[in-house]
Short mmCIF file of C-alpha atoms in Angstrom, two decimals:
data_model
loop_
_atom_site.label_atom_id
_atom_site.label_comp_id
_atom_site.label_asym_id
_atom_site.label_seq_id
_atom_site.Cartn_x
_atom_site.Cartn_y
_atom_site.Cartn_z
CA MET A 664 0.00 0.00 0.00
CA THR A 665 1.07 3.59 -0.52
CA TYR A 666 1.63 5.96 2.40
CA ALA A 667 -1.49 7.92 1.39
CA THR A 668 -3.66 4.79 1.44
CA VAL A 669 -2.33 3.66 4.81
CA ALA A 670 -2.83 7.14 6.27
CA ALA A 671 -6.42 7.18 5.02
CA ILE A 672 -7.12 3.76 6.56
CA LEU A 673 -5.54 4.47 9.95
CA ALA A 674 -6.50 8.13 10.40
CA ALA A 675 -9.94 7.41 11.89
CA PRO A 676 -8.74 4.70 14.34
CA CYS A 677 -5.88 6.95 15.44
CA LEU A 678 -8.20 9.90 16.07
CA LEU A 679 -10.61 7.60 17.90
CA ALA A 680 -7.82 6.31 20.17
CA ILE A 681 -6.64 9.84 20.94
CA SER A 682 -10.21 10.96 21.65
CA ALA A 683 -10.85 8.01 23.96
CA GLY A 684 -7.68 8.81 25.90
CA VAL A 685 -8.66 12.46 26.26
CA VAL A 686 -12.18 11.57 27.44
CA LEU A 687 -10.83 9.13 30.05
CA LEU A 688 -8.30 11.72 31.19
CA LYS A 689 -11.05 14.29 31.70
CA ARG A 690 -13.08 11.73 33.63
CA ALA A 691 -10.06 10.97 35.82
CA PHE A 692 -9.76 14.65 36.72
CA ALA A 693 -13.55 14.90 37.28
CA ARG A 694 -13.51 12.32 40.06
CA PRO A 695 -13.40 13.55 43.70
CA GLN A 696 -10.20 11.53 44.22
CA ARG A 697 -7.23 11.44 41.85
CA LEU A 698 -6.79 7.70 41.42
CA PRO A 699 -3.74 6.36 39.55
CA GLU A 700 -5.73 3.57 37.90
CA GLU A 701 -8.10 6.06 36.30
CA PHE A 702 -5.19 8.01 34.83
CA ALA A 703 -3.62 4.73 33.69
CA LEU A 704 -6.81 3.92 31.76
CA ALA A 705 -6.28 7.13 29.80
CA ALA A 706 -2.52 6.68 29.38
CA ALA A 707 -2.97 3.16 28.01
CA TRP A 708 -4.40 4.60 24.80
CA VAL A 709 -0.96 6.02 23.98
CA PHE A 710 0.15 2.43 23.38
CA LEU A 711 -2.72 1.91 20.97
CA VAL A 712 -1.65 4.96 18.98
CA GLY A 713 1.87 3.52 18.91
CA SER A 714 0.43 0.23 17.66
CA LEU A 715 -1.27 2.01 14.78
CA VAL A 716 2.02 3.73 13.85
CA TRP A 717 3.81 0.37 13.63
CA LEU A 718 0.85 -1.14 11.79
CA GLY A 719 1.14 1.68 9.30
CA ALA A 720 4.79 0.82 8.72
CA PHE A 721 3.83 -2.80 8.11
CA LEU A 722 0.97 -2.02 5.72
CA SER A 723 3.14 0.39 3.72
CA GLU A 724 5.95 -2.21 3.61
CA SER A 725 8.37 0.33 5.03
CA THR A 726 10.90 0.30 7.87
CA LEU A 727 10.60 2.00 11.23
CA LEU A 728 13.60 2.47 13.52
CA GLY A 729 15.46 0.14 11.20
CA TYR A 730 12.92 -2.70 11.43
CA SER A 731 10.79 -4.11 8.61
CA ALA A 732 8.30 -6.97 8.36
CA PRO A 733 7.68 -9.21 10.24
CA TRP A 734 9.00 -7.13 13.15
CA THR A 735 6.77 -4.17 12.32
CA TRP A 736 3.54 -6.14 12.76
CA ILE A 737 4.94 -8.06 15.74
CA THR A 738 5.76 -4.72 17.39
CA ALA A 739 2.31 -3.40 16.50
CA ALA A 740 0.78 -6.42 18.24
CA HIS A 741 2.97 -5.90 21.32
CA PHE A 742 1.95 -2.24 21.55
CA ALA A 743 -1.72 -3.25 21.32
CA PHE A 744 -1.77 -6.16 23.76
CA ALA A 745 1.36 -6.03 25.97
CA GLY A 746 1.00 -2.24 26.13
CA PHE A 747 -2.60 -1.05 25.84
CA GLY A 748 -4.33 -4.30 26.74
CA ALA A 749 -2.20 -5.38 29.70
CA LEU A 750 -2.11 -1.91 31.28
CA THR A 751 -5.87 -1.51 30.89
CA VAL A 752 -6.46 -4.90 32.52
CA THR A 753 -4.25 -3.96 35.47
CA ALA A 754 -5.98 -0.59 35.87
CA LEU A 755 -9.42 -2.23 35.92
CA CYS A 756 -8.17 -4.85 38.39
CA CYS A 757 -7.86 -1.99 40.90
CA ARG A 758 -11.64 -1.63 40.79
CA VAL A 759 -12.15 -5.26 41.76
CA VAL A 760 -10.29 -5.48 45.09
CA SER A 761 -11.30 -4.05 48.46
CA ASN A 762 -8.19 -4.81 50.49
CA ARG A 763 -5.98 -1.73 50.82
CA HIS A 764 -2.71 -3.61 50.63
CA ALA A 765 -3.78 -5.49 47.49
CA LEU A 766 -4.95 -2.23 45.92
CA LYS A 767 -1.61 -0.60 46.70
CA VAL A 768 0.25 -3.51 45.11
CA ILE A 769 -1.79 -3.35 41.91
CA ARG A 770 -1.29 0.41 41.72
CA ILE A 771 2.48 -0.15 41.89
CA LEU A 772 2.09 -2.50 38.93
CA LEU A 773 0.61 0.40 36.95
CA VAL A 774 4.11 1.91 37.00
CA ALA A 775 5.88 -1.41 36.57
CA HIS A 776 4.01 -2.21 33.34
CA PRO A 777 5.34 0.65 31.18
CA LEU A 778 8.80 0.28 32.72
CA ALA A 779 8.87 -3.42 31.80
CA TYR A 780 7.66 -2.53 28.32
CA LEU A 781 10.48 0.00 27.85
CA VAL A 782 13.07 -2.49 29.12
CA THR A 783 11.72 -5.12 26.70
CA ALA A 784 11.88 -2.62 23.84
CA ALA A 785 15.48 -1.85 24.76
CA GLY A 786 16.22 -5.54 24.56
CA ILE A 787 14.76 -5.71 21.06
CA LEU A 788 17.00 -2.80 20.10
CA GLY A 789 20.01 -4.82 21.24
CA PHE A 790 20.81 -3.53 24.72
CA ARG A 791 22.46 -6.25 26.80
CA TYR A 792 20.49 -8.03 29.51
CA CYS A 793 17.30 -6.10 28.72
CA ASP A 794 15.62 -9.11 27.10
CA GLU A 795 16.15 -11.13 30.26
CA ALA A 796 15.16 -8.28 32.57
CA GLY A 797 12.04 -7.44 30.56
CA ALA A 798 10.72 -11.00 30.37
CA THR A 799 11.45 -11.62 34.05
CA SER A 800 9.74 -8.37 35.01
CA TYR A 801 6.60 -9.29 33.10
CA ALA A 802 6.51 -12.74 34.70
CA LEU A 803 6.72 -11.16 38.16
CA ILE A 804 4.08 -8.55 37.27
CA PHE A 805 1.56 -11.14 36.10
CA ALA A 806 2.17 -13.43 39.09
CA THR A 807 1.84 -10.54 41.54
CA GLN A 808 -1.29 -9.27 39.83
CA TRP A 809 -2.97 -12.69 39.98
CA GLY A 810 -2.19 -13.04 43.68
CA ALA A 811 -3.35 -9.52 44.52
CA VAL A 812 -6.70 -10.00 42.79
CA VAL A 813 -7.33 -13.48 44.23
CA LEU A 814 -6.35 -12.52 47.78
CA GLY A 815 -7.43 -8.88 47.71
CA GLN A 816 -11.04 -9.29 48.86
CA PRO A 817 -12.55 -9.08 45.36
CA ALA A 818 -16.01 -8.19 46.66
CA ARG A 819 -16.65 -5.43 44.11
CA ILE A 820 -17.50 -7.80 41.24
CA ALA A 821 -19.94 -10.72 40.98
CA ARG A 822 -18.65 -14.27 41.29
CA GLY A 823 -19.22 -15.25 37.64
CA PRO A 824 -17.17 -12.48 36.04
CA TRP A 825 -14.60 -12.76 38.85
CA LEU A 826 -13.96 -16.41 38.02
CA LEU A 827 -13.55 -15.48 34.36
CA LEU A 828 -11.14 -12.71 35.37
CA VAL A 829 -9.09 -15.11 37.52
CA LEU A 830 -8.79 -17.41 34.50
CA ALA A 831 -7.74 -14.51 32.28
CA LEU A 832 -5.10 -13.38 34.77
CA ALA A 833 -3.75 -16.94 35.00
CA VAL A 834 -3.14 -17.21 31.23
CA PRO A 835 0.15 -15.24 31.15
CA LEU A 836 1.46 -17.28 34.07
CA ALA A 837 1.72 -20.12 31.54
CA THR A 838 2.48 -18.20 28.35
CA MET A 839 5.41 -16.33 29.89
CA ALA A 840 7.34 -19.61 30.20
CA PRO A 841 8.32 -19.75 26.49
CA ALA A 842 9.00 -16.00 26.54
CA LEU A 843 11.38 -16.43 29.46
CA ALA A 844 13.10 -19.32 27.70
CA TRP A 845 13.45 -17.22 24.54
CA ALA A 846 14.81 -14.20 26.42
CA TRP A 847 17.35 -16.28 28.33
CA GLY A 848 18.69 -17.84 25.15
CA ARG A 849 17.12 -21.27 25.60
CA PRO A 850 14.10 -21.17 23.28
CA ILE A 851 11.63 -24.03 23.49
CA LEU A 852 9.45 -22.69 20.64
CA GLN A 853 10.24 -21.34 17.18
CA MET A 854 9.17 -17.82 16.15
CA LEU A 855 5.92 -18.94 14.46
CA GLN A 856 5.07 -21.04 17.51
CA MET A 857 5.77 -18.06 19.77
CA VAL A 858 3.27 -16.03 17.76
CA HIS A 859 0.61 -18.70 18.29
CA TYR A 860 1.25 -19.97 21.83
CA HIS A 861 2.53 -16.76 23.38
CA GLY A 862 1.15 -13.87 21.36
CA ILE A 863 -2.29 -15.04 20.26
CA VAL A 864 -3.03 -16.93 23.47
CA ASN A 865 -2.15 -13.86 25.53
CA ALA A 866 -4.18 -11.55 23.29
CA VAL A 867 -7.30 -13.72 23.42
CA GLY A 868 -6.92 -15.54 26.73
CA HIS A 869 -5.54 -12.71 28.87
CA VAL A 870 -6.68 -9.40 27.38
CA GLY A 871 -9.78 -10.68 25.57
CA LEU A 872 -11.23 -12.72 28.43
CA ALA A 873 -10.37 -10.01 30.96
CA PHE A 874 -12.21 -7.39 28.89
CA VAL A 875 -15.25 -9.70 28.74
CA ALA A 876 -15.08 -10.19 32.52
CA PHE A 877 -14.97 -6.46 33.18
CA ALA A 878 -17.77 -5.74 30.70
CA TRP A 879 -19.84 -8.47 32.38
CA GLY A 880 -19.08 -7.54 35.99
CA ARG A 881 -18.71 -3.76 35.56
CA PRO A 882 -16.81 -3.14 38.83
CA PRO A 883 -17.18 0.52 39.87
CA SER A 884 -14.33 2.94 40.34
CA HIS A 885 -13.16 3.61 43.89
CA SER A 886 -14.04 7.24 43.20
CA PRO A 887 -17.26 7.46 41.17
CA ILE A 888 -18.00 10.65 39.28
CA GLN A 889 -20.58 12.59 41.23
CA THR A 890 -23.66 13.73 39.33
CA ILE A 891 -25.84 16.63 40.34
CA ASP A 892 -29.52 15.79 40.72
CA THR A 893 -31.34 18.50 38.79
CA GLN A 894 -34.85 17.20 39.51
CA ALA A 895 -37.06 19.23 41.79
CA PRO A 896 -37.50 17.79 45.29
CA GLN A 897 -40.59 15.66 45.77
CA ALA A 898 -43.34 17.14 47.85
#
């Protein structure tokens, strides 16, 4: 595709992602309390914009930062799911728990997620030990997140969607094993297998199922936006 065609295709999704981030940011500021998870929900959309940029490079068959296909679409997928998806899931997990200590732990993970992503990106660019550090960081993040949600008094969501969420959060505990092996120079899967058993399974099993669980359970924010009742008082 030509650059003009790709720009025409991705312009609307990019504007939609930016708009969604702005709306969520305004809602975060409109809440009585400034909660980090609500700001993280807005910041996560930056990753989706980055995903569209890399997708544009792939569709136009061009290079970006020295990388061409298949790395352009692999990076686009990582921005979408390891970036936007994973951070959004962690932010919404904050709404599920009632225990203060568990909530504090998950809020720390909101900072750990983008840091792990940057370290992983540095590893892809060739910086020593960053592949190992990034993969290990993600494994610890997902394990900590699962434990915090399971043990964090998850009374703010119904049992059905909570069980689905627990399953979704358990998926990367398994799929990070081949990623760790790959990062530490002892791969147990080939690249195409990594795409299927690490990438696609994480995208569908972790992010996809978690989004379904949150849409089903709709856990409320710890600081709901207050609305003004404009109706006249009843006599």
